[in-house]
Short mmCIF file of C-alpha atoms and ligand atoms in Angstrom, two decimals:
data_model
loop_
_atom_site.label_atom_id
_atom_site.label_comp_id
_atom_site.label_asym_id
_atom_site.label_seq_id
_atom_site.Cartn_x
_atom_site.Cartn_y
_atom_site.Cartn_z
CA UNK A 1 45.20 46.23 -6.14
CA UNK A 2 43.99 47.92 -2.97
CA UNK A 3 46.02 50.75 -1.49
CA UNK A 4 44.05 51.04 1.71
CA UNK A 5 46.00 51.07 4.94
CA UNK A 6 42.96 51.06 7.21
CA UNK A 7 39.23 51.18 6.69
CA UNK A 8 38.72 54.28 8.84
CA UNK A 9 41.27 56.59 7.26
CA UNK A 10 39.78 59.22 4.97
CA UNK A 11 43.16 60.64 3.92
CA UNK A 12 45.49 59.64 1.08
CA UNK A 13 49.17 60.47 1.48
CA UNK A 14 51.51 60.93 -1.47
CA UNK A 15 55.16 60.19 -0.67
CA UNK A 16 57.65 61.63 -3.18
CA UNK A 17 60.67 59.35 -2.79
CA UNK A 18 62.31 59.47 -6.21
CA UNK A 19 64.99 62.07 -5.50
CA UNK A 20 68.68 61.42 -6.06
CA UNK A 21 69.86 62.82 -2.75
CA UNK A 22 72.74 64.71 -4.34
CA UNK A 23 73.24 66.94 -1.30
CA UNK A 24 73.56 63.87 0.92
CA UNK A 25 76.46 62.64 -1.20
CA UNK A 26 77.17 59.30 -2.90
CA UNK A 27 75.19 56.27 -1.78
CA UNK A 28 72.20 55.89 -4.07
CA UNK A 29 68.68 57.36 -3.97
CA UNK A 30 68.14 59.17 -0.66
CA UNK A 31 64.87 57.43 0.23
CA UNK A 32 66.71 54.11 0.23
CA UNK A 33 69.65 55.28 2.33
CA UNK A 34 69.83 53.66 5.76
CA UNK A 35 69.00 55.25 9.10
CA UNK A 36 69.38 52.91 12.06
CA UNK A 37 69.60 49.97 9.65
CA UNK A 38 66.40 50.75 7.72
CA UNK A 39 65.78 52.88 4.62
CA UNK A 40 64.45 56.40 5.19
CA UNK A 41 61.36 55.45 3.19
CA UNK A 42 60.54 52.61 5.59
CA UNK A 43 60.75 54.97 8.56
CA UNK A 44 58.52 57.50 6.81
CA UNK A 45 55.86 55.03 5.66
CA UNK A 46 55.74 53.26 9.03
CA UNK A 47 54.96 56.55 10.78
CA UNK A 48 52.34 57.50 8.18
CA UNK A 49 50.62 54.14 8.61
CA UNK A 50 50.42 54.75 12.37
CA UNK A 51 48.29 57.87 11.82
CA UNK A 52 44.63 56.85 12.18
CA UNK A 53 43.51 59.28 9.46
CA UNK A 54 45.61 57.63 6.77
CA UNK A 55 43.69 55.25 4.52
CA UNK A 56 45.91 55.17 1.46
CA UNK A 57 49.62 55.71 0.77
CA UNK A 58 51.03 56.26 -2.72
CA UNK A 59 54.82 56.27 -3.06
CA UNK A 60 56.64 57.79 -6.04
CA UNK A 61 59.76 55.61 -6.27
CA UNK A 62 62.97 55.90 -8.30
CA UNK A 63 62.03 54.87 -11.85
CA UNK A 64 64.22 51.76 -11.84
CA UNK A 65 63.22 50.83 -8.28
CA UNK A 66 59.46 50.39 -8.38
CA UNK A 67 59.35 46.65 -7.77
CA UNK A 68 62.11 46.71 -5.16
CA UNK A 69 60.27 49.48 -3.28
CA UNK A 70 57.08 47.40 -3.44
CA UNK A 71 58.96 44.48 -1.89
CA UNK A 72 60.60 46.74 0.69
CA UNK A 73 57.31 48.24 1.88
CA UNK A 74 55.12 45.13 1.72
CA UNK A 75 55.90 44.15 5.33
CA UNK A 76 55.50 47.77 6.53
CA UNK A 77 52.09 48.86 5.17
CA UNK A 78 49.88 48.38 2.11
CA UNK A 79 51.04 50.96 -0.43
CA UNK A 80 50.68 51.80 -4.09
CA UNK A 81 54.02 52.43 -5.78
CA UNK A 82 54.34 54.47 -8.97
CA UNK A 83 57.44 55.60 -10.86
CA UNK A 84 58.60 59.07 -9.88
CA UNK A 85 59.51 61.93 -12.19
CA UNK A 86 62.51 64.10 -12.93
CA UNK A 87 61.45 66.67 -10.31
CA UNK A 88 59.66 66.49 -6.98
CA UNK A 89 56.69 68.26 -8.57
CA UNK A 90 56.46 65.59 -11.31
CA UNK A 91 56.75 62.80 -8.75
CA UNK A 92 53.87 64.28 -6.74
CA UNK A 93 51.77 64.65 -9.90
CA UNK A 94 52.31 60.99 -10.84
CA UNK A 95 51.37 59.84 -7.34
CA UNK A 96 48.30 62.09 -7.28
CA UNK A 97 47.02 60.51 -10.48
CA UNK A 98 47.04 57.11 -8.75
CA UNK A 99 44.90 58.07 -5.72
CA UNK A 100 41.62 56.12 -5.59
CA UNK A 101 38.52 58.24 -6.28
CA UNK A 102 37.03 58.04 -2.77
CA UNK A 103 39.79 60.07 -1.09
CA UNK A 104 38.89 63.75 -0.87
CA UNK A 105 41.76 64.80 1.41
CA UNK A 106 45.31 64.39 0.11
CA UNK A 107 48.56 65.00 2.01
CA UNK A 108 51.98 65.26 0.39
CA UNK A 109 54.90 64.09 2.53
CA UNK A 110 58.63 63.91 1.74
CA UNK A 111 60.23 60.50 2.30
CA UNK A 112 63.21 62.60 3.38
CA UNK A 113 61.27 63.71 6.49
CA UNK A 114 61.58 60.17 7.76
CA UNK A 115 61.00 60.77 11.47
CA UNK A 116 57.84 62.86 11.18
CA UNK A 117 55.52 61.82 14.01
CA UNK A 118 52.01 60.48 13.24
CA UNK A 119 50.64 63.29 15.45
CA UNK A 120 51.75 65.91 12.92
CA UNK A 121 49.99 63.96 10.16
CA UNK A 122 46.85 64.01 12.29
CA UNK A 123 47.16 67.77 12.98
CA UNK A 124 47.40 68.57 9.26
CA UNK A 125 44.58 66.18 8.33
CA UNK A 126 42.35 67.63 11.06
CA UNK A 127 42.93 71.17 9.81
CA UNK A 128 41.90 70.18 6.27
CA UNK A 129 38.91 68.25 7.58
CA UNK A 130 38.02 71.32 9.65
CA UNK A 131 37.61 73.45 6.53
CA UNK A 132 41.03 74.65 5.39
CA UNK A 133 41.66 73.72 1.75
CA UNK A 134 45.45 73.96 2.04
CA UNK A 135 47.47 73.42 5.22
CA UNK A 136 51.21 73.42 5.94
CA UNK A 137 53.24 72.76 9.12
CA UNK A 138 55.71 75.54 9.94
CA UNK A 139 58.41 76.41 12.44
CA UNK A 140 59.79 79.83 13.35
CA UNK A 141 63.08 80.82 11.72
CA UNK A 142 65.81 80.81 14.38
CA UNK A 143 68.71 82.47 12.52
CA UNK A 144 69.09 86.08 11.51
CA UNK A 145 68.30 86.20 7.78
CA UNK A 146 70.19 88.48 5.39
CA UNK A 147 69.70 89.20 1.73
CA UNK A 148 73.09 88.92 0.00
CA UNK A 149 74.13 90.04 -3.50
CA UNK A 150 75.76 87.73 -6.09
CA UNK A 151 79.11 89.26 -5.10
CA UNK A 152 78.61 88.32 -1.45
CA UNK A 153 77.71 91.76 -0.10
CA UNK A 154 74.88 92.08 2.41
CA UNK A 155 72.00 93.99 0.85
CA UNK A 156 69.61 93.94 3.79
CA UNK A 157 68.69 92.26 7.04
CA UNK A 158 65.30 90.65 6.60
CA UNK A 159 62.66 91.00 9.31
CA UNK A 160 62.28 87.37 10.38
CA UNK A 161 59.25 87.88 12.62
CA UNK A 162 56.87 86.87 9.85
CA UNK A 163 59.11 84.18 8.30
CA UNK A 164 58.51 80.47 8.81
CA UNK A 165 60.37 77.32 7.75
CA UNK A 166 57.95 75.01 5.95
CA UNK A 167 57.70 71.26 6.46
CA UNK A 168 55.61 68.37 5.23
CA UNK A 169 53.08 66.77 5.34
CA UNK A 170 51.19 69.46 3.46
CA UNK A 171 47.44 68.82 3.30
CA UNK A 172 44.87 69.73 0.68
CA UNK A 173 41.33 69.22 -0.47
CA UNK A 174 41.95 66.91 -3.38
CA UNK A 175 40.31 69.26 -5.89
CA UNK A 176 42.66 72.07 -4.84
CA UNK A 177 45.81 69.96 -5.20
CA UNK A 178 44.64 68.66 -8.58
CA UNK A 179 43.89 72.16 -9.81
CA UNK A 180 47.20 73.46 -8.48
CA UNK A 181 49.17 70.79 -10.32
CA UNK A 182 47.12 71.10 -13.50
CA UNK A 183 47.68 74.88 -13.53
CA UNK A 184 51.40 74.91 -12.71
CA UNK A 185 53.51 76.30 -15.52
CA UNK A 186 56.77 76.50 -13.59
CA UNK A 187 58.62 74.50 -10.93
CA UNK A 188 57.74 74.95 -7.27
CA UNK A 189 59.65 73.67 -4.27
CA UNK A 190 56.45 72.74 -2.45
CA UNK A 191 52.83 71.99 -3.26
CA UNK A 192 51.48 74.87 -1.19
CA UNK A 193 53.37 77.21 -3.50
CA UNK A 194 51.29 75.93 -6.40
CA UNK A 195 48.10 76.38 -4.37
CA UNK A 196 49.13 79.97 -3.59
CA UNK A 197 49.67 80.56 -7.30
CA UNK A 198 46.02 79.69 -8.03
CA UNK A 199 44.81 82.00 -5.27
CA UNK A 200 44.16 79.50 -2.48
CA UNK A 201 44.57 80.61 1.12
CA UNK A 202 47.19 78.42 2.80
CA UNK A 203 46.65 77.83 6.52
CA UNK A 204 49.51 76.97 8.92
CA UNK A 205 49.76 74.61 11.88
CA UNK A 206 52.75 74.23 14.23
CA UNK A 207 55.42 71.94 12.78
CA UNK A 208 57.69 69.48 14.58
CA UNK A 209 61.47 69.42 15.10
CA UNK A 210 61.21 65.67 14.42
CA UNK A 211 59.99 66.41 10.89
CA UNK A 212 63.41 67.70 9.82
CA UNK A 213 64.27 67.07 6.18
CA UNK A 214 67.30 64.83 5.84
CA UNK A 215 69.17 66.76 3.17
CA UNK A 216 72.88 66.90 4.04
CA UNK A 217 75.19 64.41 5.81
CA UNK A 218 74.85 66.17 9.17
CA UNK A 219 71.06 65.80 8.96
CA UNK A 220 71.48 62.04 8.73
CA UNK A 221 73.65 62.07 11.84
CA UNK A 222 71.13 64.22 13.70
CA UNK A 223 68.32 61.88 12.65
CA UNK A 224 70.33 58.89 13.91
CA UNK A 225 70.65 60.58 17.30
CA UNK A 226 66.92 61.39 17.36
CA UNK A 227 66.07 57.80 16.45
CA UNK A 228 68.14 56.47 19.35
CA UNK A 229 66.35 58.68 21.88
N1 CTP B 301 62.62 63.95 -8.84
C1 CTP B 301 62.33 63.94 -7.53
C2 CTP B 301 63.04 64.76 -6.60
C3 CTP B 301 62.73 64.68 -5.25
N2 CTP B 301 61.76 63.81 -4.84
C4 CTP B 301 61.48 63.66 -3.41
O1 CTP B 301 61.10 64.89 -2.84
C5 CTP B 301 61.47 64.91 -1.46
C6 CTP B 301 62.16 66.23 -1.10
O2 CTP B 301 63.25 66.40 -1.96
P1 CTP B 301 64.76 66.59 -1.48
O3 CTP B 301 64.90 66.42 -0.04
O4 CTP B 301 65.29 67.81 -2.12
O5 CTP B 301 65.41 65.26 -2.13
P2 CTP B 301 66.38 65.08 -3.35
O6 CTP B 301 65.84 65.74 -4.57
O7 CTP B 301 66.62 63.62 -3.39
O8 CTP B 301 67.70 65.82 -2.84
P3 CTP B 301 68.85 66.54 -3.68
O9 CTP B 301 68.27 67.84 -4.15
O10 CTP B 301 69.93 66.71 -2.67
O11 CTP B 301 69.24 65.62 -4.82
C7 CTP B 301 62.37 63.70 -1.22
O12 CTP B 301 61.67 62.74 -0.44
C8 CTP B 301 62.69 63.21 -2.60
O13 CTP B 301 62.86 61.79 -2.70
C9 CTP B 301 61.06 63.02 -5.76
O14 CTP B 301 60.19 62.25 -5.38
N3 CTP B 301 61.36 63.12 -7.09
C1 LIG B 302 58.48 70.49 0.31
C2 LIG B 302 59.59 70.92 1.22
O1 LIG B 302 59.99 69.86 2.05
C3 LIG B 302 59.10 72.03 2.12
O2 LIG B 302 60.12 72.50 2.92
C4 LIG B 302 60.80 71.37 0.46
O3 LIG B 302 60.55 72.56 -0.24
C5 LIG B 302 61.32 70.32 -0.51
O4 LIG B 302 62.69 70.39 -0.53
P1 LIG B 302 63.67 70.67 -1.73
O5 LIG B 302 64.97 70.29 -1.13
O6 LIG B 302 63.62 72.13 -2.02
O7 LIG B 302 63.19 69.81 -2.86
#
C-alpha cells in the first residue's frame, strides 16, 4: 500500500493521534473529537497534505480505531495508519517504523495541533533540508514563570528571556530520530528531548499561534474561533 501524498514531497510526517484526551474531558479519543464539524485529525492531516514538502503521512491511531481512521482519512489524503501505543513516545516509535525507506527527513506532528498551517511545516522541513538535524518551532513565553514548592510556596522567579514554548511539527534527519528513539530509556514529552539526550544540537524556528495544542476545553473553543476567522 502506498503512503505517498505527492510525488515531489521528500518529507514523511508522523502524526501521533492515539491519545485519550483526558484533559479535554469525556468525549472519546481527542484526535476524533469534532472542531467545526470535523475531527481534529482530519483538520491536521488536511493541512499537512497541503504542504508541498510532504510526501508521506503515517498516523498512529487509537488501537481499536485503526480501520475507522483509515476510512475517515481516505477522502482527505493518502495515509498509512498504524496502531498507537500507551504513550506518545510509543505511538511515534510505531509510526516511525512504518515510514518507507526512501524518506530521509521525518517530521513528528501532534494531531492535537489541528490548525497548524502548512507554512510552518514547510519552515521546519526547509531547516532540516538546509542542514539542521533536529528542528523545533518555538514561541516566546508570555507569562512570568515562577518555581513553586510542593507546599505552594514560591521558590524563585525564573528568568524567562531564554525560555520558549515548544510546538510541533518537529523535524529530524531520519537517522537522528531513529537513534533517539532506539536510545531512549525514559519517557520524554517531545522527540527533540530524546535528540538532546543523545547529544544532538536542536535548532529552533519561529512557531505559529495557529499551532496551539488543543489540550483543555478552552483550547477547543479558541480553536473554533480561529477556524471561523
Ligand atoms: N498514547 C498516546 C498519547 C498521546 N498521543 C498523541 O500525542 C499528541 C500530544 O498529546 P496530548 O495533547 O497530551 O494528547 P493526550 O495524551 O490525548 O492528552 P491527555 O494527556 O489530556 O490525555 C496528541 O495528538 C495525542 O493523540 C498518542 O499518539 N499516543
Ligand atoms: C510534543 C509537544 O506538543 C511539544 O510541546 C508536547 O510536549 C506534547 O504534549 P503533552 O501534553 O506533554 O503530551
